[in-house]
Coordinates of C-alpha atoms in Angstrom, one line a residue:
M151 CA -4.6 30.6 -29.1
S152 CA -7.3 28.9 -31.5
E153 CA -10.7 28.6 -30.3
S154 CA -10.3 24.8 -29.5
N155 CA -7.5 25.1 -27.8
T156 CA -9.5 28.3 -25.9
A157 CA -12.5 25.9 -25.5
V158 CA -10.2 23.1 -23.5
A159 CA -8.5 25.6 -21.5
E160 CA -11.9 27.1 -20.4
C161 CA -13.0 23.6 -19.5
R162 CA -9.9 22.9 -17.2
V163 CA -10.6 26.0 -15.3
L164 CA -14.3 24.8 -14.7
Y165 CA -13.0 21.7 -13.8
E166 CA -10.6 22.8 -11.1
Q167 CA -12.9 25.6 -9.7
I168 CA -15.6 22.7 -9.0
W169 CA -13.4 20.0 -7.9
H170 CA -10.8 22.1 -5.8
T171 CA -12.9 25.3 -4.6
P172 CA -15.1 25.5 -1.4
Q173 CA -18.5 25.3 -2.0
K174 CA -21.0 27.9 -1.8
T175 CA -23.1 26.2 0.5
L176 CA -20.3 24.5 3.1
E177 CA -21.7 26.9 6.2
L178 CA -25.3 26.0 4.8
A179 CA -24.0 22.5 5.3
R180 CA -23.4 22.8 8.7
S181 CA -26.5 24.2 10.0
D182 CA -29.3 23.1 12.0
L183 CA -31.3 23.0 8.5
M184 CA -29.4 20.5 7.1
K185 CA -29.0 18.0 10.1
P186 CA -31.0 14.5 9.2
A187 CA -34.6 14.7 10.2
P188 CA -36.0 13.6 13.4
A189 CA -38.2 10.5 13.0
S190 CA -40.8 12.2 14.9
L191 CA -41.4 14.6 12.2
S192 CA -44.8 14.2 10.5
L193 CA -44.9 13.8 6.3
E194 CA -45.9 17.4 6.1
E195 CA -43.3 18.4 8.5
R196 CA -40.5 16.8 6.4
T197 CA -42.2 17.7 3.1
R198 CA -41.5 21.5 4.0
L199 CA -38.2 20.9 5.4
T200 CA -37.4 19.8 2.0
Y201 CA -38.9 22.7 0.2
K202 CA -36.9 25.1 3.3
R203 CA -33.7 23.1 2.1
A204 CA -34.3 24.2 -1.4
Q205 CA -34.9 27.7 -0.6
A206 CA -31.5 28.0 1.0
L207 CA -29.8 25.9 -1.7
A208 CA -31.3 28.2 -4.4
R209 CA -30.3 31.6 -2.2
A210 CA -27.1 30.4 -1.6
H211 CA -26.2 30.1 -5.3
N212 CA -28.2 33.4 -5.6
L213 CA -28.5 32.6 -10.0
T214 CA -29.7 35.5 -12.3
L215 CA -32.2 35.1 -15.0
Q216 CA -29.5 35.1 -17.1
D217 CA -27.9 32.3 -15.5
V218 CA -30.7 30.1 -16.1
V219 CA -31.8 31.2 -19.9
E220 CA -28.2 31.1 -20.7
M221 CA -27.2 28.1 -18.8
T222 CA -23.9 29.7 -17.6
P223 CA -21.3 28.0 -15.6
A224 CA -23.0 29.1 -12.4
F225 CA -26.1 27.1 -13.6
W226 CA -23.9 24.1 -13.8
K227 CA -22.3 24.6 -10.8
L228 CA -25.7 24.4 -8.9
H229 CA -26.5 21.2 -10.1
M230 CA -22.9 19.8 -8.9
D231 CA -23.1 21.4 -5.2
M232 CA -21.9 18.8 -3.0
L233 CA -25.4 19.7 -1.0
T234 CA -27.1 17.4 -2.9
A235 CA -25.4 14.7 -1.3
M236 CA -28.0 15.6 1.8
D237 CA -30.8 16.2 0.2
G238 CA -31.3 15.4 -3.5
S239 CA -35.2 16.5 -3.4
A240 CA -33.9 20.2 -2.6
I241 CA -31.9 20.0 -6.2
N242 CA -34.7 18.1 -8.1
L243 CA -37.1 20.9 -6.6
I244 CA -34.6 23.6 -7.9
S245 CA -33.8 21.9 -11.4
V246 CA -37.5 22.0 -12.6
G247 CA -38.3 25.4 -11.3
Y248 CA -35.1 26.9 -12.9
N249 CA -34.4 24.6 -16.3
L250 CA -38.5 23.7 -17.0
F251 CA -40.2 26.8 -15.2
V252 CA -38.1 29.8 -15.7
G253 CA -36.5 28.3 -18.8
T254 CA -39.9 28.0 -20.3
V255 CA -41.5 31.4 -19.4
A256 CA -38.4 33.7 -19.8
P257 CA -38.7 33.8 -23.5
F258 CA -42.0 35.4 -23.2
L259 CA -41.1 38.1 -20.7
P260 CA -40.6 41.0 -23.5
T261 CA -44.5 40.5 -24.4
H262 CA -45.3 39.6 -20.8
P263 CA -44.0 42.2 -18.5
E264 CA -46.2 41.0 -15.4
L265 CA -43.9 37.5 -15.6
G266 CA -40.9 39.5 -14.1
P267 CA -42.1 39.1 -10.4
I268 CA -43.6 35.7 -10.8
I269 CA -39.6 34.4 -12.4
Q270 CA -37.9 36.3 -9.5
Q271 CA -40.2 34.5 -7.0
A272 CA -39.8 31.2 -8.8
L273 CA -35.8 32.0 -8.9
N274 CA -35.9 32.5 -4.9
V275 CA -37.9 29.9 -4.5
D276 CA -40.6 31.9 -2.8
I277 CA -42.9 30.1 -4.8
S278 CA -43.3 26.0 -6.1
S279 CA -43.2 26.6 -9.6
Q280 CA -43.6 23.2 -11.8
F281 CA -44.0 22.1 -15.4
M282 CA -46.8 20.0 -16.3
L283 CA -46.6 18.0 -19.6
T284 CA -46.6 14.2 -18.7
E285 CA -50.1 12.7 -18.9
L286 CA -51.1 9.6 -17.3
G287 CA -52.3 7.6 -20.1
H288 CA -49.1 9.1 -22.4
G289 CA -46.0 9.1 -20.6
L290 CA -43.3 9.8 -23.3
D291 CA -46.0 10.0 -26.0
A292 CA -46.8 13.5 -24.9
R293 CA -47.1 14.8 -28.3
N294 CA -50.6 13.2 -28.0
L295 CA -51.6 14.9 -24.7
E296 CA -55.4 15.2 -24.1
T297 CA -55.7 18.3 -21.6
T298 CA -57.5 20.9 -23.4
A299 CA -57.3 24.9 -23.1
T300 CA -60.4 25.9 -24.9
L301 CA -60.9 29.8 -25.7
L302 CA -64.2 31.0 -24.8
P303 CA -66.1 33.7 -26.6
N304 CA -65.7 36.4 -24.0
G305 CA -61.8 35.5 -24.1
K306 CA -61.1 33.5 -21.4
I307 CA -59.8 30.1 -21.3
D308 CA -61.0 27.0 -20.1
L309 CA -58.7 24.4 -18.9
H310 CA -59.9 21.2 -18.7
T311 CA -59.0 17.2 -17.9
P312 CA -61.5 15.5 -20.4
T313 CA -60.5 11.8 -19.0
P314 CA -58.8 10.3 -16.3
N315 CA -56.0 9.3 -18.5
A316 CA -55.1 13.0 -19.2
A317 CA -54.1 13.8 -15.6
K318 CA -50.6 15.3 -15.1
C319 CA -48.6 13.0 -13.3
M320 CA -45.8 13.5 -11.0
P321 CA -45.3 17.3 -10.5
P322 CA -45.2 18.2 -7.0
N323 CA -48.6 20.1 -6.4
T324 CA -50.1 20.2 -2.8
P325 CA -50.6 22.7 -0.2
R326 CA -48.5 20.5 1.9
N327 CA -45.2 22.1 0.8
G328 CA -46.5 25.5 2.6
L329 CA -46.0 27.5 -0.5
P330 CA -48.1 29.1 -3.4
T331 CA -48.1 26.8 -6.4
I332 CA -47.9 27.8 -10.1
A333 CA -47.3 26.0 -13.4
V334 CA -46.4 25.8 -16.8
V335 CA -49.2 23.6 -18.1
I336 CA -49.0 21.9 -21.5
A337 CA -52.2 21.8 -22.9
R338 CA -54.1 21.5 -26.8
L339 CA -55.2 24.7 -27.7
I340 CA -58.8 24.5 -29.2
V341 CA -60.2 27.7 -31.1
E342 CA -63.8 27.6 -32.4
G343 CA -63.6 23.6 -32.3
E344 CA -60.0 23.6 -34.1
D345 CA -57.1 21.9 -32.4
R346 CA -54.1 24.3 -33.2
G347 CA -51.4 22.0 -31.3
V348 CA -50.0 22.2 -27.9
R349 CA -49.0 25.5 -25.7
P350 CA -48.1 26.3 -22.8
F351 CA -50.1 27.9 -20.1
L352 CA -49.5 29.5 -17.0
V353 CA -51.7 28.3 -14.3
P354 CA -52.1 28.9 -10.3
M355 CA -52.5 26.0 -8.6
S356 CA -53.0 26.5 -4.6
D357 CA -52.2 29.5 -2.7
G358 CA -50.1 27.7 -0.1
K359 CA -52.9 26.6 2.2
K360 CA -55.7 25.1 -0.4
M361 CA -56.0 24.4 -4.3
C362 CA -57.2 27.1 -6.4
K363 CA -60.9 26.5 -7.5
G364 CA -61.3 23.6 -10.3
V365 CA -57.9 22.3 -9.7
T366 CA -57.6 18.9 -7.8
S367 CA -54.5 17.0 -6.4
K368 CA -54.2 13.2 -5.4
V369 CA -50.9 13.2 -4.1
F370 CA -48.6 9.8 -4.2
P371 CA -47.6 8.2 -1.2
Q372 CA -43.4 9.0 -0.3
R373 CA -41.2 7.0 -2.4
P374 CA -39.1 4.6 -0.3
G375 CA -35.7 6.2 0.9
A376 CA -36.6 9.7 -0.6
N377 CA -36.9 12.9 1.3
P378 CA -40.2 13.5 0.7
I379 CA -42.0 15.9 -2.1
D380 CA -45.7 16.3 -2.8
H381 CA -45.5 14.3 -6.4
A382 CA -49.2 14.0 -7.5
L383 CA -51.8 13.4 -10.0
T384 CA -53.2 16.9 -11.2
Y385 CA -56.6 17.3 -12.8
F386 CA -58.4 20.3 -14.2
N387 CA -62.3 21.0 -13.9
H388 CA -63.1 23.4 -16.4
V389 CA -60.7 26.1 -14.9
E390 CA -61.3 29.6 -16.3
L391 CA -57.8 31.3 -16.9
P392 CA -57.5 35.1 -18.3
F393 CA -56.1 35.1 -22.0
S394 CA -52.9 36.0 -20.6
A395 CA -52.2 32.6 -18.9
L396 CA -51.3 31.7 -22.9
L397 CA -47.8 31.8 -23.7
G398 CA -47.7 32.4 -27.3
T399 CA -50.3 33.0 -29.9
L400 CA -53.5 31.4 -31.2
E401 CA -52.3 30.9 -34.8
K402 CA -51.7 27.2 -35.9
P403 CA -48.4 26.2 -36.1
R404 CA -47.2 25.1 -39.7
N405 CA -45.4 22.1 -38.3
E406 CA -47.1 20.7 -35.5
R407 CA -43.9 18.5 -34.5
D408 CA -41.7 21.5 -34.5
N409 CA -43.8 23.5 -32.4
F410 CA -44.2 20.9 -29.7
L411 CA -40.3 20.8 -29.7
Q412 CA -40.2 24.5 -29.3
T413 CA -42.7 24.2 -26.5
I414 CA -40.5 21.8 -24.7
H415 CA -37.1 23.2 -25.8
R416 CA -36.1 23.1 -22.1
M417 CA -36.3 19.2 -21.6
G418 CA -33.0 18.7 -23.0
A419 CA -31.3 20.7 -20.4
G420 CA -32.7 18.9 -18.1
T421 CA -31.8 15.8 -19.5
L422 CA -28.2 16.7 -19.1
F423 CA -28.2 18.5 -15.8
L424 CA -30.3 16.9 -13.8
A425 CA -28.5 13.5 -14.5
G426 CA -25.0 15.9 -13.6
S427 CA -26.6 16.0 -10.5
T428 CA -25.7 12.7 -9.4
I429 CA -22.1 13.0 -9.5
P430 CA -21.9 14.6 -6.0
L431 CA -23.8 11.4 -4.7
I432 CA -21.1 9.2 -6.1
K433 CA -18.3 11.2 -4.1
M434 CA -20.3 11.2 -1.1
A435 CA -20.6 7.2 -1.8
V436 CA -16.9 7.2 -2.4
Y437 CA -16.1 9.1 1.1
N438 CA -18.5 7.4 3.1
A439 CA -17.6 3.9 2.0
S440 CA -14.0 4.2 2.1
K441 CA -14.0 5.7 5.5
F442 CA -16.3 2.8 6.9
S443 CA -13.5 0.4 5.3
F444 CA -10.5 2.2 6.6
R445 CA -12.5 2.1 10.1
R446 CA -13.5 -1.5 10.1
H447 CA -11.1 -3.8 11.0
I448 CA -10.8 -7.5 10.9
Q449 CA -7.9 -9.9 12.4
G450 CA -5.2 -10.6 10.1
H451 CA -3.0 -13.8 9.5
D452 CA -0.7 -12.3 11.7
G453 CA -3.4 -11.9 14.6
K454 CA -3.3 -8.1 14.1
P455 CA -6.1 -6.0 13.2
M456 CA -6.3 -5.3 9.6
P457 CA -8.8 -2.6 8.0
V458 CA -10.9 -4.3 5.5
I459 CA -9.9 -1.6 2.8
N460 CA -6.8 -3.9 2.3
F461 CA -9.0 -6.0 0.4
R462 CA -9.2 -5.8 -3.2
T463 CA -13.0 -6.8 -3.3
Q464 CA -13.3 -3.8 -0.8
H465 CA -11.0 -0.9 -2.4
L466 CA -11.6 -2.0 -6.3
P467 CA -15.1 -0.2 -6.1
I468 CA -14.1 2.6 -4.3
L469 CA -11.3 3.3 -7.1
H470 CA -13.5 2.8 -9.7
A471 CA -16.3 5.5 -8.5
I472 CA -13.7 7.6 -7.6
A473 CA -12.5 7.6 -11.4
R474 CA -16.0 7.8 -12.5
A475 CA -16.7 10.8 -10.6
H476 CA -13.8 12.6 -11.8
V477 CA -14.5 11.6 -15.9
L478 CA -17.9 12.4 -15.0
Q479 CA -17.0 16.1 -14.0
A480 CA -14.9 16.4 -17.1
F481 CA -17.6 15.1 -19.4
L482 CA -20.4 17.3 -17.9
I483 CA -18.5 20.6 -18.5
Y484 CA -17.5 19.3 -22.2
A485 CA -21.0 18.2 -22.8
G486 CA -22.5 21.2 -21.1
R487 CA -20.6 24.0 -23.1
E488 CA -21.6 21.8 -26.4
Y489 CA -24.9 21.6 -26.0
C490 CA -25.0 25.2 -25.1
I491 CA -23.5 25.9 -28.5
H492 CA -25.5 23.4 -30.5
Q493 CA -28.7 24.2 -29.0
K494 CA -28.5 27.5 -30.8
T495 CA -27.9 26.2 -33.8
D496 CA -28.9 22.4 -34.2
S497 CA -30.6 20.8 -31.5
R498 CA -30.0 17.5 -32.8
I499 CA -26.8 17.8 -32.1
S500 CA -27.4 19.2 -28.3
H501 CA -29.4 15.8 -28.2
I502 CA -26.6 13.9 -28.9
F503 CA -24.6 15.3 -26.0
A504 CA -27.6 15.5 -23.3
T505 CA -28.5 11.6 -24.0
T506 CA -25.0 10.5 -24.1
F507 CA -24.1 12.0 -21.0
K508 CA -27.1 10.9 -19.0
A509 CA -26.9 7.3 -20.7
V510 CA -23.5 7.2 -19.3
T511 CA -23.9 8.9 -15.9
I512 CA -27.1 7.0 -15.1
H513 CA -25.4 3.6 -15.5
H514 CA -22.0 4.6 -13.7
F515 CA -24.3 6.1 -10.8
Q516 CA -26.4 3.1 -10.4
T517 CA -23.5 0.5 -10.6
S518 CA -21.7 2.3 -8.4
L519 CA -23.6 3.1 -5.6
K520 CA -24.7 -0.6 -5.6
A521 CA -21.2 -1.8 -5.4
L522 CA -20.2 0.6 -2.4
N523 CA -23.2 0.2 -0.7
E524 CA -22.6 -3.7 -0.7
G525 CA -19.3 -3.2 0.4
C526 CA -20.9 -1.6 3.9
G527 CA -22.5 -4.7 5.3
W528 CA -25.6 -4.1 7.2
Q529 CA -24.8 -0.8 8.0
G530 CA -25.6 -0.1 4.3
Y531 CA -29.2 -1.0 4.7
Y532 CA -30.1 2.3 6.7
D533 CA -30.8 5.5 5.4
R534 CA -28.8 7.4 7.8
N535 CA -25.7 6.0 5.9
Q536 CA -26.7 8.2 2.9
I537 CA -25.6 5.6 0.1
I538 CA -28.8 3.4 -0.4
A539 CA -30.5 6.4 0.3
A540 CA -29.4 8.4 -2.5
E541 CA -29.4 5.6 -4.8
M542 CA -33.2 5.5 -3.9
E543 CA -34.1 9.0 -4.1
F544 CA -32.2 9.4 -7.5
R545 CA -33.6 6.6 -9.2
A546 CA -36.2 8.9 -10.9
V547 CA -33.6 10.9 -12.7
A548 CA -33.3 7.9 -15.1
T549 CA -36.7 8.6 -16.3
A550 CA -36.9 12.5 -15.1
E551 CA -37.1 14.6 -18.7
G552 CA -37.2 11.4 -20.5
D553 CA -36.6 7.7 -19.7
V554 CA -33.2 7.0 -20.7
R555 CA -33.9 4.1 -22.4
V556 CA -36.6 5.6 -24.7
L557 CA -34.1 8.6 -25.3
A558 CA -31.3 6.0 -26.6
I559 CA -33.7 4.4 -28.9
R560 CA -34.4 7.6 -30.8
L561 CA -30.8 8.7 -30.8
A562 CA -29.5 5.3 -32.1
S563 CA -32.4 5.1 -34.3
E564 CA -31.9 8.3 -36.0
L565 CA -28.1 7.9 -36.1
L566 CA -28.5 4.2 -37.6
I567 CA -30.6 6.0 -40.4
G568 CA -28.2 8.8 -41.1
R569 CA -30.4 11.4 -40.3
Y570 CA -27.3 13.5 -38.6
A571 CA -24.1 11.9 -36.9
P572 CA -21.9 12.5 -33.3
P573 CA -19.0 14.5 -33.5
P574 CA -16.2 12.1 -34.7
P575 CA -13.3 10.7 -32.5
K576 CA -10.1 12.7 -31.8
N577 CA -8.6 9.7 -32.2
P578 CA -10.3 7.1 -34.4
Q579 CA -7.4 4.6 -33.4
S580 CA -8.0 4.6 -29.7
L581 CA -10.3 1.1 -28.3
L582 CA -12.9 3.1 -27.3
A583 CA -13.4 4.6 -30.8
R584 CA -13.1 1.3 -32.5
H585 CA -15.7 -0.2 -30.1
E586 CA -18.0 2.6 -31.3
A587 CA -17.4 2.1 -34.6
G588 CA -17.6 -1.6 -34.4
L589 CA -21.1 -1.6 -33.0
F590 CA -22.5 0.9 -35.4
A591 CA -21.0 -0.8 -38.2
E592 CA -22.5 -4.4 -36.8
A593 CA -26.1 -2.5 -36.1
R594 CA -26.0 -0.9 -39.4
D595 CA -25.4 -4.2 -41.5
L596 CA -28.7 -5.5 -39.6
V597 CA -30.6 -2.3 -40.4
K598 CA -30.0 -3.1 -44.0
R599 CA -32.3 -6.0 -43.9
F600 CA -35.2 -4.1 -42.8
K601 CA -37.8 -2.3 -44.8
N602 CA -38.1 0.6 -42.5
H603 CA -37.3 1.7 -38.9
R604 CA -40.6 1.3 -37.5
S605 CA -41.0 -2.0 -38.7
E606 CA -41.1 -5.2 -36.2
P607 CA -38.0 -6.8 -37.2
F608 CA -36.6 -3.3 -36.3
N609 CA -38.2 -3.4 -33.2
R610 CA -36.7 -6.8 -32.3
A611 CA -33.5 -6.5 -33.4
I612 CA -32.4 -3.1 -33.2
L613 CA -34.2 -1.6 -30.1
P614 CA -32.1 -3.8 -27.5
L615 CA -29.0 -2.7 -29.2
A616 CA -29.7 1.0 -28.5
L617 CA -28.4 2.0 -25.3
P618 CA -25.0 -0.1 -25.6
L619 CA -24.6 2.1 -28.7
V620 CA -25.4 5.5 -27.1
L621 CA -22.9 4.2 -24.1
A622 CA -20.2 3.3 -26.5
I623 CA -20.4 7.2 -27.8
G624 CA -20.9 8.5 -24.4
Y625 CA -17.9 6.3 -23.2
R626 CA -15.4 7.4 -26.1
M627 CA -16.6 11.6 -25.7
A628 CA -16.0 10.8 -21.9
I629 CA -12.5 9.7 -21.9
E630 CA -11.9 12.5 -24.7
A631 CA -13.1 14.8 -22.3
A632 CA -11.0 13.7 -19.5
I633 CA -7.9 14.0 -21.7
D634 CA -8.4 17.4 -22.8
I635 CA -8.5 18.7 -19.3
G636 CA -5.5 17.1 -18.4
L637 CA -7.0 14.3 -15.8
D638 CA -4.3 12.3 -14.4
P639 CA -3.6 9.4 -16.4
K640 CA -3.7 7.0 -13.8
I641 CA -7.5 7.9 -13.2
I642 CA -8.1 7.3 -16.8
A643 CA -6.3 4.2 -17.0
L644 CA -8.6 2.4 -14.3
Y645 CA -11.8 4.3 -16.1
E646 CA -10.9 2.8 -19.4
A647 CA -10.0 -0.5 -18.0
S648 CA -13.5 -0.7 -16.3
I649 CA -15.1 -0.3 -19.8
F650 CA -13.6 -2.9 -21.0
R651 CA -15.6 -5.0 -18.7
E652 CA -18.6 -3.7 -20.3
S653 CA -19.0 -4.9 -23.4
S654 CA -17.9 -8.6 -25.0
W655 CA -16.9 -6.6 -28.1
F656 CA -13.7 -6.0 -26.3
V657 CA -13.0 -9.7 -25.9
E658 CA -12.1 -9.8 -29.5
V659 CA -9.6 -7.5 -29.1
I660 CA -8.2 -7.9 -25.7
S661 CA -8.3 -11.4 -23.8
R662 CA -10.0 -11.8 -20.7
K663 CA -6.5 -12.0 -19.0
E664 CA -5.2 -9.0 -20.5
Q665 CA -8.2 -7.2 -19.4
Q666 CA -8.1 -8.5 -15.7
A667 CA -4.2 -7.3 -15.9
L668 CA -5.0 -3.9 -17.1
E669 CA -7.4 -3.6 -14.2
A670 CA -5.3 -4.6 -11.9
K671 CA -2.1 -2.6 -12.9
A672 CA -4.2 0.8 -13.0
A673 CA -5.7 -0.1 -9.5
D674 CA -2.2 -1.0 -7.9
E675 CA -1.0 2.5 -9.3
L676 CA -3.7 4.6 -8.0
L677 CA -4.1 2.5 -4.5
P678 CA -1.3 4.6 -2.6
E679 CA -3.2 7.6 -3.3
L680 CA -6.6 6.4 -2.5
E681 CA -6.9 8.5 0.9
R682 CA -5.9 11.6 -0.8
L683 CA -8.1 11.4 -3.8
V684 CA -11.0 10.7 -1.2
E685 CA -10.1 13.6 0.9
E686 CA -9.8 15.9 -2.3
T687 CA -13.6 15.2 -3.4
G688 CA -14.4 17.8 -0.7
V689 CA -17.3 16.0 0.4
E690 CA -16.8 15.5 4.2
P691 CA -18.7 18.4 5.3
Y692 CA -21.6 17.0 3.9
C693 CA -21.5 13.8 5.1
Y694 CA -23.0 12.3 8.2
A695 CA -23.0 8.6 7.9
P696 CA -22.5 7.1 11.9
M697 CA -20.5 4.3 10.1
T698 CA -17.7 6.4 8.9
S699 CA -16.2 7.7 12.4
D700 CA -16.7 6.5 16.1
K701 CA -17.6 9.8 17.0
L702 CA -20.5 10.1 14.7
W703 CA -21.3 6.5 15.9
E704 CA -21.6 7.3 19.3
G705 CA -23.8 10.2 18.5
Y706 CA -25.7 8.1 16.4
V707 CA -26.6 5.2 19.0
K708 CA -27.4 7.9 21.6
E709 CA -30.2 9.1 19.5
L710 CA -31.7 5.5 18.9
E711 CA -35.1 4.7 21.0
T712 CA -34.0 2.6 23.8
F713 CA -36.1 0.4 25.7
E714 CA -35.1 -0.7 29.3
G715 CA -36.9 -2.6 32.1
D716 CA -37.1 -5.1 35.2
A717 CA -39.2 -7.8 33.8
V718 CA -38.4 -11.4 34.5
W719 CA -39.4 -14.5 32.1
D720 CA -39.8 -17.7 33.5
F721 CA -39.5 -19.7 30.7
K722 CA -39.8 -22.7 32.7
A723 CA -43.5 -21.9 33.6
R724 CA -44.2 -21.4 29.9
L725 CA -43.5 -25.2 29.5

């Protein structure tokens, strides 16, 4: 068997394992720990609950350091665990701890053996492990960060926040979580007054009860709809660190840009795999919306009750979301494998897979959950029905490990000026491949008119095209991945039909009527299998939306705060 065929076979096996094998967290999903939090819990209690769930999720998967460093399939499976549908904040904490903290610290283990126990505690979530790069005044312009780490004459290091704009923003960092907190802090190394570029430093933040000396945390309010995490602004007031806190050397790097990219080398993996954690949420939304739609009845033309799932406007978004979940899972396996391979040889190519996957996934996630939630009527307003809560909780994924729009601008710009290229299409004559080629041809014609890619005309004309260009690459590669693993052609056809509706380019090739006919045909062929497809998501044990069954609804109503009385209101007396 050729290397290519072997890779395809491996992807098929992994896809089947993830889709059809019972999750490692099945028992955990049914435990008291994962029951919806009572409204009576305080913010601190709810925050600690999130961290306890993260601990339980991590221990259920029991990943090794090798799994994290090499990004093995076990690492991928963690990010696609269905438990994400019950508490997305838990996987957020683990992904940051494993990917950014452990992934950054692990390469220094041979020269810093004392890091071994810290890494193991981070893997067990016995501690809160964070990664502090972004600063309030710089955002994605992280290369110009201001936080300083100055080598002192006594050999120690002085970590300092020189201005309010240099505050590290977003990483969770308060004693509210109840765990000792440690972070990799990216700061500018200063030696004898010379700026020697950014370095990672290992910095204790709190002992789980109070902040460490010189470290100040200003916690943000809870994000609407999300399970609480103690996101914060962090400031350092001349925090004295031992020399061993420096992860790296004192030498000035030959190339500052390369040094910076090496320092944050795990950001790309976070871009890819954290975006993949939205796939279980699409499955959850499919399950809840479909069960509601089968259960909800109206009176039909014949006077008999009819489930609303029969309406095209009700089942079509569900079918599209099912197709997207299948295709995205195939795409993640393909992109994850290619990312890991190219990360060792050409990080620019791995960047293509991470950015295109994130762009496609975030777009599908946001549009699908909005459509599915709208189909649930007023019951979709409440977070107990999971869909709107998931949408709110994972909005942050669009900006985590790099704002998807900015990542798209960087990638599209570099592709247009010819610095490197995406893998060529496997079938150049396919509509999605022609769509990709057509958009890039039009953009390149525009680029030829500009002197350079940093000009104002380039800004106005090309930057708005960046995300559509990246999506075009992603759609083509997603379909290729789905075909390679042998996904049901009916699912592929419906997914492809949905893409035709995404871009006006296709109207020049397929008329609107033809597009509608293709979508209708694909939906009609898949509709008889809807119930089976919903059940095969395997997400039922992770769903607790009251709108999905009479039993859950009755239990939910019993929990609601109830008011009764014997008051009499004589409204006439008030006239």
